[in-house]
GROMACS .gro file of C-alpha atoms in nm:
model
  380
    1UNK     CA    1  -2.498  -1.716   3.284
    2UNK     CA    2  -2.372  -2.100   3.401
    3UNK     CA    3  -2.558  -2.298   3.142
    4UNK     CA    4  -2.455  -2.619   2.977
    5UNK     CA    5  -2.670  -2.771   2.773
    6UNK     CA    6  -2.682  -3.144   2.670
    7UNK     CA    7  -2.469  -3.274   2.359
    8UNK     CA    8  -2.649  -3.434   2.028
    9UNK     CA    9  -2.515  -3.757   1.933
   10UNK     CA   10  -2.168  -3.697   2.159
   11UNK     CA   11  -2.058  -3.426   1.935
   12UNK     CA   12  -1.912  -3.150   2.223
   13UNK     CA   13  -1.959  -2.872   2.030
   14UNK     CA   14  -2.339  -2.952   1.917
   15UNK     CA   15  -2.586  -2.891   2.136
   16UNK     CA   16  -2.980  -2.959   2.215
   17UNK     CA   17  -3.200  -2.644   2.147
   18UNK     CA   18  -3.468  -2.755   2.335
   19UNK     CA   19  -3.211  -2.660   2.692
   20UNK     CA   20  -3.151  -2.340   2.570
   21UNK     CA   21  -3.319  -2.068   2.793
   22UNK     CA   22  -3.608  -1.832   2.604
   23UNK     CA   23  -3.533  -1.629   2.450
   24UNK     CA   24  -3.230  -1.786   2.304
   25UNK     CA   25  -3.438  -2.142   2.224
   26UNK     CA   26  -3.692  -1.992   1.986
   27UNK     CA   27  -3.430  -1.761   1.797
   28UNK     CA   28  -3.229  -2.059   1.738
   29UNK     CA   29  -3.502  -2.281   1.606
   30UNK     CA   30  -3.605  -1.987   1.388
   31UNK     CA   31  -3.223  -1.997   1.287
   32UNK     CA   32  -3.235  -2.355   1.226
   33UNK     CA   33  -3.493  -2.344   1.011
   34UNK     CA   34  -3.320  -2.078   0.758
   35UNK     CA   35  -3.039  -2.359   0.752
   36UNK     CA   36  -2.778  -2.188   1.038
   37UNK     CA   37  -2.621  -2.457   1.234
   38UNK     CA   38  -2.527  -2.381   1.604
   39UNK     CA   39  -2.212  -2.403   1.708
   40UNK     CA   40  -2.200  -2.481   2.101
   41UNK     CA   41  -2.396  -2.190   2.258
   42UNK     CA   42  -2.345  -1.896   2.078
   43UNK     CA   43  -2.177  -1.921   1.698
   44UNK     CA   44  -2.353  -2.056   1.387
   45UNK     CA   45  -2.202  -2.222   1.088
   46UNK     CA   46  -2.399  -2.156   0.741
   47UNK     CA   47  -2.367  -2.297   0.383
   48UNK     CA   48  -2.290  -1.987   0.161
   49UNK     CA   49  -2.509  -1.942  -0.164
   50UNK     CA   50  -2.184  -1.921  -0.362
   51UNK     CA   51  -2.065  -2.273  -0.218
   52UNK     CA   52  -2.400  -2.381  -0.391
   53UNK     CA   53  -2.268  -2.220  -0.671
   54UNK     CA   54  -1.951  -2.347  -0.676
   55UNK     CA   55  -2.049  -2.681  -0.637
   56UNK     CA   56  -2.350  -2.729  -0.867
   57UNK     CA   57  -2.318  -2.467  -1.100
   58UNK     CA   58  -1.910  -2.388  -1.095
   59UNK     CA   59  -1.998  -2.071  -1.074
   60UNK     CA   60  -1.739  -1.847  -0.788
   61UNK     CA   61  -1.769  -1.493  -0.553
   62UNK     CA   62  -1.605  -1.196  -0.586
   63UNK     CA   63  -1.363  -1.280  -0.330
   64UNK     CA   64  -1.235  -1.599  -0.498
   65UNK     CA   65  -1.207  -1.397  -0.849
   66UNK     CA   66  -1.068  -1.080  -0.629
   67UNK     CA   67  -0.849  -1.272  -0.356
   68UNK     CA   68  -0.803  -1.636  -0.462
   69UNK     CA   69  -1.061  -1.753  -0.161
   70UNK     CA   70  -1.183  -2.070  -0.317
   71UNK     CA   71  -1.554  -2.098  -0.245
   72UNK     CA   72  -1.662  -2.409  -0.237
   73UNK     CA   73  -1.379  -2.444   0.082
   74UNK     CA   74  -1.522  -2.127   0.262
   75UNK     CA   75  -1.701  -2.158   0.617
   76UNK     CA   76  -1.927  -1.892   0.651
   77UNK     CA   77  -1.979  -1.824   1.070
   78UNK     CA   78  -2.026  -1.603   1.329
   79UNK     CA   79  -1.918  -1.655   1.720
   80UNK     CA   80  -2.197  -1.395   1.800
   81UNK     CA   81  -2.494  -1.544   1.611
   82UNK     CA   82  -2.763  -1.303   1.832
   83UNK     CA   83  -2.518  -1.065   1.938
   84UNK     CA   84  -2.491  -0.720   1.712
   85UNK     CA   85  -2.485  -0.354   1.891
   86UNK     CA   86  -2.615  -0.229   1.549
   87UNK     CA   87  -2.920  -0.308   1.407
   88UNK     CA   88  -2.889  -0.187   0.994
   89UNK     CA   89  -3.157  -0.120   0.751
   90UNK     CA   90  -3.005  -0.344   0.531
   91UNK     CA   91  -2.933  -0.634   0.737
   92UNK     CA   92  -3.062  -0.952   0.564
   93UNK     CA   93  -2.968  -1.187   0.867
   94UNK     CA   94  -3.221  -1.249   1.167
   95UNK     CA   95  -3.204  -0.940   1.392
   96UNK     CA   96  -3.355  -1.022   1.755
   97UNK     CA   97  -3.489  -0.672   1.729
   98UNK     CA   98  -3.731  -0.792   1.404
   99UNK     CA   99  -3.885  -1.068   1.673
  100UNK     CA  100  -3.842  -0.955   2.030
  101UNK     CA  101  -3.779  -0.696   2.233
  102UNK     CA  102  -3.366  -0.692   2.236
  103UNK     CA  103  -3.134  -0.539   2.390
  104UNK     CA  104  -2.885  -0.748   2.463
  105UNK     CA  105  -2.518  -0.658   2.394
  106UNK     CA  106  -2.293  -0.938   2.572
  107UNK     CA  107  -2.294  -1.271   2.479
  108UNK     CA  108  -2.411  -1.425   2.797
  109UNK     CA  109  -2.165  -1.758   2.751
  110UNK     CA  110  -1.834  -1.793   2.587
  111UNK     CA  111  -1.731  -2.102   2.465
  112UNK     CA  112  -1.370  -2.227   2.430
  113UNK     CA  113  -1.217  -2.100   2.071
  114UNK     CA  114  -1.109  -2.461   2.009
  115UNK     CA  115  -1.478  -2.587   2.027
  116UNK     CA  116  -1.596  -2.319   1.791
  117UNK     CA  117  -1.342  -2.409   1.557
  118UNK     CA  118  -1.348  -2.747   1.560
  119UNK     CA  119  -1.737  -2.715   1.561
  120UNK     CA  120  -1.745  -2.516   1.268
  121UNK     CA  121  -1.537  -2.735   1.014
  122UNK     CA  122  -1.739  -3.039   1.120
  123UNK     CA  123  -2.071  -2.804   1.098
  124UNK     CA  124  -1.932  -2.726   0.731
  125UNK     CA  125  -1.939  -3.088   0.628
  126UNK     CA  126  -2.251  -3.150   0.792
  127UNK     CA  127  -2.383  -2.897   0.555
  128UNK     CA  128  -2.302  -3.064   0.210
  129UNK     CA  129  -2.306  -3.446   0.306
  130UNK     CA  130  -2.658  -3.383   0.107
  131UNK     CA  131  -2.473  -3.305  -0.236
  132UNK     CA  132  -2.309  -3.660  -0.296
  133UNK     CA  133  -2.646  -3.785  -0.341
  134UNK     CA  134  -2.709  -3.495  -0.530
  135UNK     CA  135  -2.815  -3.543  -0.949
  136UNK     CA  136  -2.627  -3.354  -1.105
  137UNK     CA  137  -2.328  -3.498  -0.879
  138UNK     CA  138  -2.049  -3.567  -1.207
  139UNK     CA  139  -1.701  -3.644  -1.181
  140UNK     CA  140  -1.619  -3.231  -1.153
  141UNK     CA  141  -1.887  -3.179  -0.908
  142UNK     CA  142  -1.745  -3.468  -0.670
  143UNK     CA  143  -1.377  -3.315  -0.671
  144UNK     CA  144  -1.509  -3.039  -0.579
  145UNK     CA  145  -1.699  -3.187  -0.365
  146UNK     CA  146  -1.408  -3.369  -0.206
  147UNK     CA  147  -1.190  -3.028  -0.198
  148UNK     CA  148  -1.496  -2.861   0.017
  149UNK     CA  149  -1.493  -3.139   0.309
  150UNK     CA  150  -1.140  -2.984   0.339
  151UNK     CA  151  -1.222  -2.623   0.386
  152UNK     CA  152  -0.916  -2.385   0.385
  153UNK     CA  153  -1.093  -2.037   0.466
  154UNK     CA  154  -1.321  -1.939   0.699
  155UNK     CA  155  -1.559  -1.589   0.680
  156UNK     CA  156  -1.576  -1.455   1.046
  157UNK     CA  157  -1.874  -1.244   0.966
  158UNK     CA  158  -2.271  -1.430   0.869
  159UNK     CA  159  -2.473  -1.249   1.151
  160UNK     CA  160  -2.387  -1.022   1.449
  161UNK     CA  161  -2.074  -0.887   1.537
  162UNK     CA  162  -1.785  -1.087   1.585
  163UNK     CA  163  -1.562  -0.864   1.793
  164UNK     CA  164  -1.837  -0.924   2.058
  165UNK     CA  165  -1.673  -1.265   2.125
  166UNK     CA  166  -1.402  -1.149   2.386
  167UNK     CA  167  -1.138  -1.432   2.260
  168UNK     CA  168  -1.198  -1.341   1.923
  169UNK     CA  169  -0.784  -1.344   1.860
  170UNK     CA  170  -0.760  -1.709   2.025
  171UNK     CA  171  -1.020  -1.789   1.763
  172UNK     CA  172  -0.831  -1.676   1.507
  173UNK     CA  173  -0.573  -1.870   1.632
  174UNK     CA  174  -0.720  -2.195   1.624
  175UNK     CA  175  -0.803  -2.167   1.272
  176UNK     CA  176  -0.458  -2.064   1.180
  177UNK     CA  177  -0.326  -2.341   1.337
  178UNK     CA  178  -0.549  -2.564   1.153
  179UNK     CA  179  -0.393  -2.419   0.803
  180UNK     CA  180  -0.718  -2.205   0.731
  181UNK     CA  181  -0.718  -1.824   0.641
  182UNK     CA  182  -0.933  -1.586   0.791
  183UNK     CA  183  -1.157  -1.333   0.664
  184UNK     CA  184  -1.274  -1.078   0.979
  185UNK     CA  185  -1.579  -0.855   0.899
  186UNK     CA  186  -1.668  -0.635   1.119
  187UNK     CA  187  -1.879  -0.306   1.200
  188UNK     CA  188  -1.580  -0.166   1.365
  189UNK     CA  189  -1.754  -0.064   1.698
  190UNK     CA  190  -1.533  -0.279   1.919
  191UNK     CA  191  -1.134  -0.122   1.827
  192UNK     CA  192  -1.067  -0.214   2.199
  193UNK     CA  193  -1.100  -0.559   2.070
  194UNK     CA  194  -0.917  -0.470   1.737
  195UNK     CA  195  -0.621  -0.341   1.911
  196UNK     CA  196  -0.574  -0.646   2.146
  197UNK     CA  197  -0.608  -0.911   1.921
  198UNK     CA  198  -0.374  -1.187   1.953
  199UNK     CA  199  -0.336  -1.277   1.631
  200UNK     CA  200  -0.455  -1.071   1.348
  201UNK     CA  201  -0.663  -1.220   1.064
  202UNK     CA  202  -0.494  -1.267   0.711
  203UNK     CA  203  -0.792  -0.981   0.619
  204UNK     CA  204  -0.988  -0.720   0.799
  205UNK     CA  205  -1.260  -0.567   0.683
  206UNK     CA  206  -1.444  -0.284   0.810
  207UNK     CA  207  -1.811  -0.267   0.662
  208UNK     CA  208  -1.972   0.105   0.630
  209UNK     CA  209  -2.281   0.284   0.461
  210UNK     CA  210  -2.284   0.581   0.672
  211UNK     CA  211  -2.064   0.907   0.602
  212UNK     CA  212  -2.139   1.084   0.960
  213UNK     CA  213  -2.299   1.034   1.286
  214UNK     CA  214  -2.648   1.176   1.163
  215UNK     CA  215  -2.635   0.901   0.946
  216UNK     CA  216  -2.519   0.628   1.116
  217UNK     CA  217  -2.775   0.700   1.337
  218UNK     CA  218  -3.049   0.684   1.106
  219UNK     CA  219  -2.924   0.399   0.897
  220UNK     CA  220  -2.737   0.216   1.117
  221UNK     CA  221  -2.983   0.192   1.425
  222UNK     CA  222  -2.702   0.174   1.714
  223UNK     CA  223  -2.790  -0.019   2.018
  224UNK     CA  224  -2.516   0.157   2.203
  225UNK     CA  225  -2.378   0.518   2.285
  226UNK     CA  226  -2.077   0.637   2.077
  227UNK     CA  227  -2.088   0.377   1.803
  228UNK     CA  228  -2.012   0.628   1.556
  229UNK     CA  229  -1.731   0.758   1.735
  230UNK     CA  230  -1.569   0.404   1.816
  231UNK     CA  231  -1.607   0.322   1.400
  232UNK     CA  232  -1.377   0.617   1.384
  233UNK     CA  233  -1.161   0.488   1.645
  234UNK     CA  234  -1.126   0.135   1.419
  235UNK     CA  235  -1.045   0.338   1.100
  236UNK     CA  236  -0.750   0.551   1.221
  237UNK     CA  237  -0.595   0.257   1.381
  238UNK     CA  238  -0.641   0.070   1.064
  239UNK     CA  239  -0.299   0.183   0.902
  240UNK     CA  240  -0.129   0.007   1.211
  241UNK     CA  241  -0.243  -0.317   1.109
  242UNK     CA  242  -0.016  -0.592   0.937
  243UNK     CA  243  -0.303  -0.776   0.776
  244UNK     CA  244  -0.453  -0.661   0.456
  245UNK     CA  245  -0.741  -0.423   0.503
  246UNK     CA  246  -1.101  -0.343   0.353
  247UNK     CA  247  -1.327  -0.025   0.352
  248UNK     CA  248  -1.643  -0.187   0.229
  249UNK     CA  249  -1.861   0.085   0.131
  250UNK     CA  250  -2.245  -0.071   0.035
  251UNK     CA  251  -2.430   0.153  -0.133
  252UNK     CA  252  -2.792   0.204  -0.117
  253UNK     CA  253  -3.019   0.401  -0.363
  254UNK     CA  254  -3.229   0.641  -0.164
  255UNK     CA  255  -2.953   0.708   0.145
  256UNK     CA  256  -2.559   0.713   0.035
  257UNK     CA  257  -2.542   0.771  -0.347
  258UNK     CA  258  -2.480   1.149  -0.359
  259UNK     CA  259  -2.166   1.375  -0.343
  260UNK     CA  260  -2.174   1.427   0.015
  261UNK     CA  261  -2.115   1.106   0.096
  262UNK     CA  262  -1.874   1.031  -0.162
  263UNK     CA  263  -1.646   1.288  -0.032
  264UNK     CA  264  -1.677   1.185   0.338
  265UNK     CA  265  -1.585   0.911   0.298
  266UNK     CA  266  -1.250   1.007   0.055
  267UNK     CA  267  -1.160   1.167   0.397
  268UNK     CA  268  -1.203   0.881   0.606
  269UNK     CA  269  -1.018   0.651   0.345
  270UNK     CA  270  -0.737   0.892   0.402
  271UNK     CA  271  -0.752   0.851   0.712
  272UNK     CA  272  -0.748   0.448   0.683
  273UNK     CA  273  -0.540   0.385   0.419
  274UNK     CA  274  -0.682   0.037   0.369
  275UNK     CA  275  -0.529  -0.188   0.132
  276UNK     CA  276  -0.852  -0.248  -0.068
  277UNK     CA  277  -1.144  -0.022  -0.072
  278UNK     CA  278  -1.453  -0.241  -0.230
  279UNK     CA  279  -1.821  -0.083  -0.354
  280UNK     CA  280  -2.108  -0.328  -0.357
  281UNK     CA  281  -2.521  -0.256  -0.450
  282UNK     CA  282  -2.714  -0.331  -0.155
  283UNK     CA  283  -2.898  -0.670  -0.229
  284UNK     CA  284  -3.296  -0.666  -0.199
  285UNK     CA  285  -3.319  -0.975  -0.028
  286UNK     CA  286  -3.408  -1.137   0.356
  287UNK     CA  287  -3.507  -0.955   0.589
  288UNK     CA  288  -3.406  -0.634   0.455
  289UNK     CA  289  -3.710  -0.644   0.193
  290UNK     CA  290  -3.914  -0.549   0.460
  291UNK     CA  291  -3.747  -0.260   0.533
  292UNK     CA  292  -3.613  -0.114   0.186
  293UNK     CA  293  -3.723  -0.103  -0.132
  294UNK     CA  294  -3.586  -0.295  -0.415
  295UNK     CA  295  -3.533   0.039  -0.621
  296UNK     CA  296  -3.267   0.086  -0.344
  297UNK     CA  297  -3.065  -0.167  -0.520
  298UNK     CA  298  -2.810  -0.047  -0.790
  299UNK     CA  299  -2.750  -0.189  -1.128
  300UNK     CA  300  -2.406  -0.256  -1.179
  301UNK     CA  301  -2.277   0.015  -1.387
  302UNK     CA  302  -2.437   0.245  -1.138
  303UNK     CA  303  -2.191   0.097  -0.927
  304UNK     CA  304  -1.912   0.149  -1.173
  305UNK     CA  305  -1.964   0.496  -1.216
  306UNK     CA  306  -2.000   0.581  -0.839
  307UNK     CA  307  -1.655   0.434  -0.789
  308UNK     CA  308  -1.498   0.581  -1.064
  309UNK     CA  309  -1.550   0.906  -0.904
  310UNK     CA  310  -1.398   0.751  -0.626
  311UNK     CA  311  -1.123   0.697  -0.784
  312UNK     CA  312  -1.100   1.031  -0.938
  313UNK     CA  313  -1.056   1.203  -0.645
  314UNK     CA  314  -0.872   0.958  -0.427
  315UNK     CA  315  -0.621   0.842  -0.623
  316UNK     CA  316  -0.746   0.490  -0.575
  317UNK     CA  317  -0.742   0.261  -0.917
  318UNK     CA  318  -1.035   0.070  -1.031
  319UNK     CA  319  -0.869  -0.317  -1.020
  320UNK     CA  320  -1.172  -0.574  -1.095
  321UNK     CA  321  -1.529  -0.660  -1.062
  322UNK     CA  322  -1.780  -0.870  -1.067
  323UNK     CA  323  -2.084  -0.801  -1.221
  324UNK     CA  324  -2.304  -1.032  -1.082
  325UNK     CA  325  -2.237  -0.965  -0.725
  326UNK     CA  326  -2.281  -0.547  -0.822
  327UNK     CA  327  -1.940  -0.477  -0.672
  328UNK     CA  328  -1.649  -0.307  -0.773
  329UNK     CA  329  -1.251  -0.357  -0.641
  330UNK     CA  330  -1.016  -0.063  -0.598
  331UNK     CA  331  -0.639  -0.051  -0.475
  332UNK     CA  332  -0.342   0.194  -0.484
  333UNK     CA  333  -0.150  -0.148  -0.584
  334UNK     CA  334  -0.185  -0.247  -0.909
  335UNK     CA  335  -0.274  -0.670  -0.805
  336UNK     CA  336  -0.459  -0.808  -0.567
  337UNK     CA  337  -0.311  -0.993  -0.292
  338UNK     CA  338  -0.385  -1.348  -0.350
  339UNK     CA  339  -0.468  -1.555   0.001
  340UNK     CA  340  -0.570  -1.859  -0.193
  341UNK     CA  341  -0.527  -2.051  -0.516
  342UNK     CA  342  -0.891  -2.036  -0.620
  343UNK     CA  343  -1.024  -1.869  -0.959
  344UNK     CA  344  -0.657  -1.823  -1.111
  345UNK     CA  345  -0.604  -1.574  -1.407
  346UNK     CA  346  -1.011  -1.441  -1.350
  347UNK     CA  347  -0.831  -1.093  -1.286
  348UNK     CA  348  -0.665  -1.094  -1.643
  349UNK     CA  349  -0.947  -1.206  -1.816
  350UNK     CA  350  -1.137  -0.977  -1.663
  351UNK     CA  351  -0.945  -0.654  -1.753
  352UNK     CA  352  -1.015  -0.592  -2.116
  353UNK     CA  353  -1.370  -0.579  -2.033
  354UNK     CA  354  -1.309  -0.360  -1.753
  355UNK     CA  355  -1.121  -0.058  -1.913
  356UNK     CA  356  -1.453  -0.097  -2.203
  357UNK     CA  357  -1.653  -0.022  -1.990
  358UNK     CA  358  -1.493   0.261  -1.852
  359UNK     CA  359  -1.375   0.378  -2.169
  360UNK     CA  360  -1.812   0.410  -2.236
  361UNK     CA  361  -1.850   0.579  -1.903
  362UNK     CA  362  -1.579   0.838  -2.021
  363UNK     CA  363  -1.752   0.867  -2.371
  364UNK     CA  364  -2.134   0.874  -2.299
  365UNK     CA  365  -2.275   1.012  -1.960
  366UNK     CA  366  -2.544   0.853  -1.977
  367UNK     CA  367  -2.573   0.518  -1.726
  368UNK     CA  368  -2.892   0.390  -1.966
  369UNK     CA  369  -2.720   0.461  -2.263
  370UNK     CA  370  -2.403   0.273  -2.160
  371UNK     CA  371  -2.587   0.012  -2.022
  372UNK     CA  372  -2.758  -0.042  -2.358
  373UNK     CA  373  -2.455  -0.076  -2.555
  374UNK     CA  374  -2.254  -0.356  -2.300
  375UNK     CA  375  -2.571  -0.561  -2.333
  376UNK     CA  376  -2.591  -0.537  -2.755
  377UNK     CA  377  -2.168  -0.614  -2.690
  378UNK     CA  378  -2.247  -0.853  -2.439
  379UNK     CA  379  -2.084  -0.705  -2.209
  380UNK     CA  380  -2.296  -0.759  -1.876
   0.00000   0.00000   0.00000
């Protein structure tokens, strides 16, 4: 499709939404108004909660207390805002397929990589110019604050499915020549993609709740034939990468937690070999309230437990967590690989509590009962 639409105040990689075709104009205002910023014609730039965090509260994710990322200097984006060939239960983002009738699976323009990543740094700082005014905007806040208009990460992952861009590896380029890291998430439908990437990012992750192609089916809603099959393609390619690699299993009350999936998947991490394997609760929120329940979301040492078993059986070591993000970090290394300087030492403070727990999980079966006890220890 030849469409260019007019620039907003000169910037070349922002454009008006009111030139955008239908049904791409009203799914972008809808976007706009959950606080996505486009990015030329088809990517989207979007202020993570845990920036928020960082900034206000200096509170940090997982991934800076797992991998060093440094929040508050993380873009979040996506070069295929629309664009997904699943469509996932427990997708929080705007699906097309919630609205509209979708079935698009090709981006219909692709934009330069240098405009997307130029566009998405400046997209970034448009997004917190509102916090110098902001009142609880102290001395720490405005370092940080200072630090952020300097991202050095970016997330390829916030809605849709990157690997849909076809000069996804030129896009990783541009950011590495701009000094950033990259985090790829992706479904793993697209290995084709994968394989021909012309640069890899500094981390791939593939993200998975289904253990077969029943399931994926059911769970997973594919838009496309063979999805199932191409995920498998992704995961025994995935010891050929140089990059460090993530299996990100998210687990979901009433659909993965039971023994069949647990050992499925110990096969296909065999088969993978990635470099981290993380578990994570589903999260009851966006869109995905409307189509699961908020029992399907785990409490924490729920999560534990599950990948403890894991562990047992794969020979993969229980490294970290988080407890307020409900996910769990395990590695056949014994320390993470850090890709940035952010949340230094969290790991070793971290580790004490860690092996209590576990040591109650060995002691007492019971999830309640070892629940009870880390809150009178205040332990979670």
């Amino acid at each position: 499709m030849d469409f260019r639409p007019r620039t907003v105040r000169n910037k070349r990689w922002k454009y008006r939404i009111s030139d955008f075709p239908e049904p791409y104009r009203s799914l972008y205002r809808i976007l706009e108004r959950q606080g996505y910023i486009i990015v030329g014609r088809h990517s989207v730039v979007k202020k993570c909660h845990w920036t928020h965090a960082a900034l206000v509260e200096n509170r940090f994710c997982y991934k800076c207390k797992f991998y060093g990322i440094e929040s508050h200097r993380d873009i979040q984006m996506s070069p295929a805002a629309l664009w997904c060939w699943n469509a996932c239960l427990h997708c929080w983002r705007l699906r097309p397929t919630d609205t509209i009738r979708w079935d698009d699976t090709k981006l219909p323009w692709v934009d330069d990589p240098d405009l997307i990543a130029e566009g998405s740094i400046e997209a970034h700082r448009e997004s917190l110019m509102g916090y110098w005014g902001h009142p609880k905007a102290d001395e720490r806040m405005k370092r940080l604050l200072e630090e952020a208009m300097n991202p050095v990460h970016v997330a390829i992952s916030l809605t849709g499915e990157p690997t849909l861009y076809p000069r996804l590896g030129e896009l990783i380029q541009e950011y590495h020549k701009r000094g950033l890291t990259t985090f790829l998430v992706t479904r793993g439908v697209r290995p084709d993609v994968l394989a021909n990437l012309e640069e890899e990012p500094t981390q791939l992750y593939i993200s998975l709740e289904a253990w077969d192609k029943k399931s994926y089916n059911e769970f997973d809603k594919p838009l496309v034939p063979r999805a199932w099959e191409l995920t498998l393609e992704t995961l025994e390619m995935l010891p050929s990468f140089s990059s460090i690699t993530v299996i990100r299993f998210t687990l979901v009350r009433s659909f993965n937690m039971h023994e069949t999936a647990l050992k499925a998947w110990a096969k296909l991490v065999e088969i993978a070999q990635p470099t981290y394997i993380e578990f994570k609760s589903y999260m009851h929120v966006g869109a995905a309230r409307h189509r699961l329940s908020s029992k399907d979301m785990l409490r924490h040492i729920e999560v534990l437990a599950f990948a403890k078993k894991f562990a047992d059986i794969t020979g993969y070591k229980i490294l970290s967590q988080q407890i307020e993000s409900r996910v769990v970090l395990l590695s056949r290394i014994d320390k993470p690989i850090r890709v940035g300087k952010g949340c230094e030492g969290e790991i070793d403070r971290e580790r004490d509590k860690l092996e209590e727990m576990l040591d109650m999980l060995k002691i007492d079966s019971s999830l309640d009962e070892v629940e009870y006890k880390m809150v009178l220890e205040q332990k979670i």
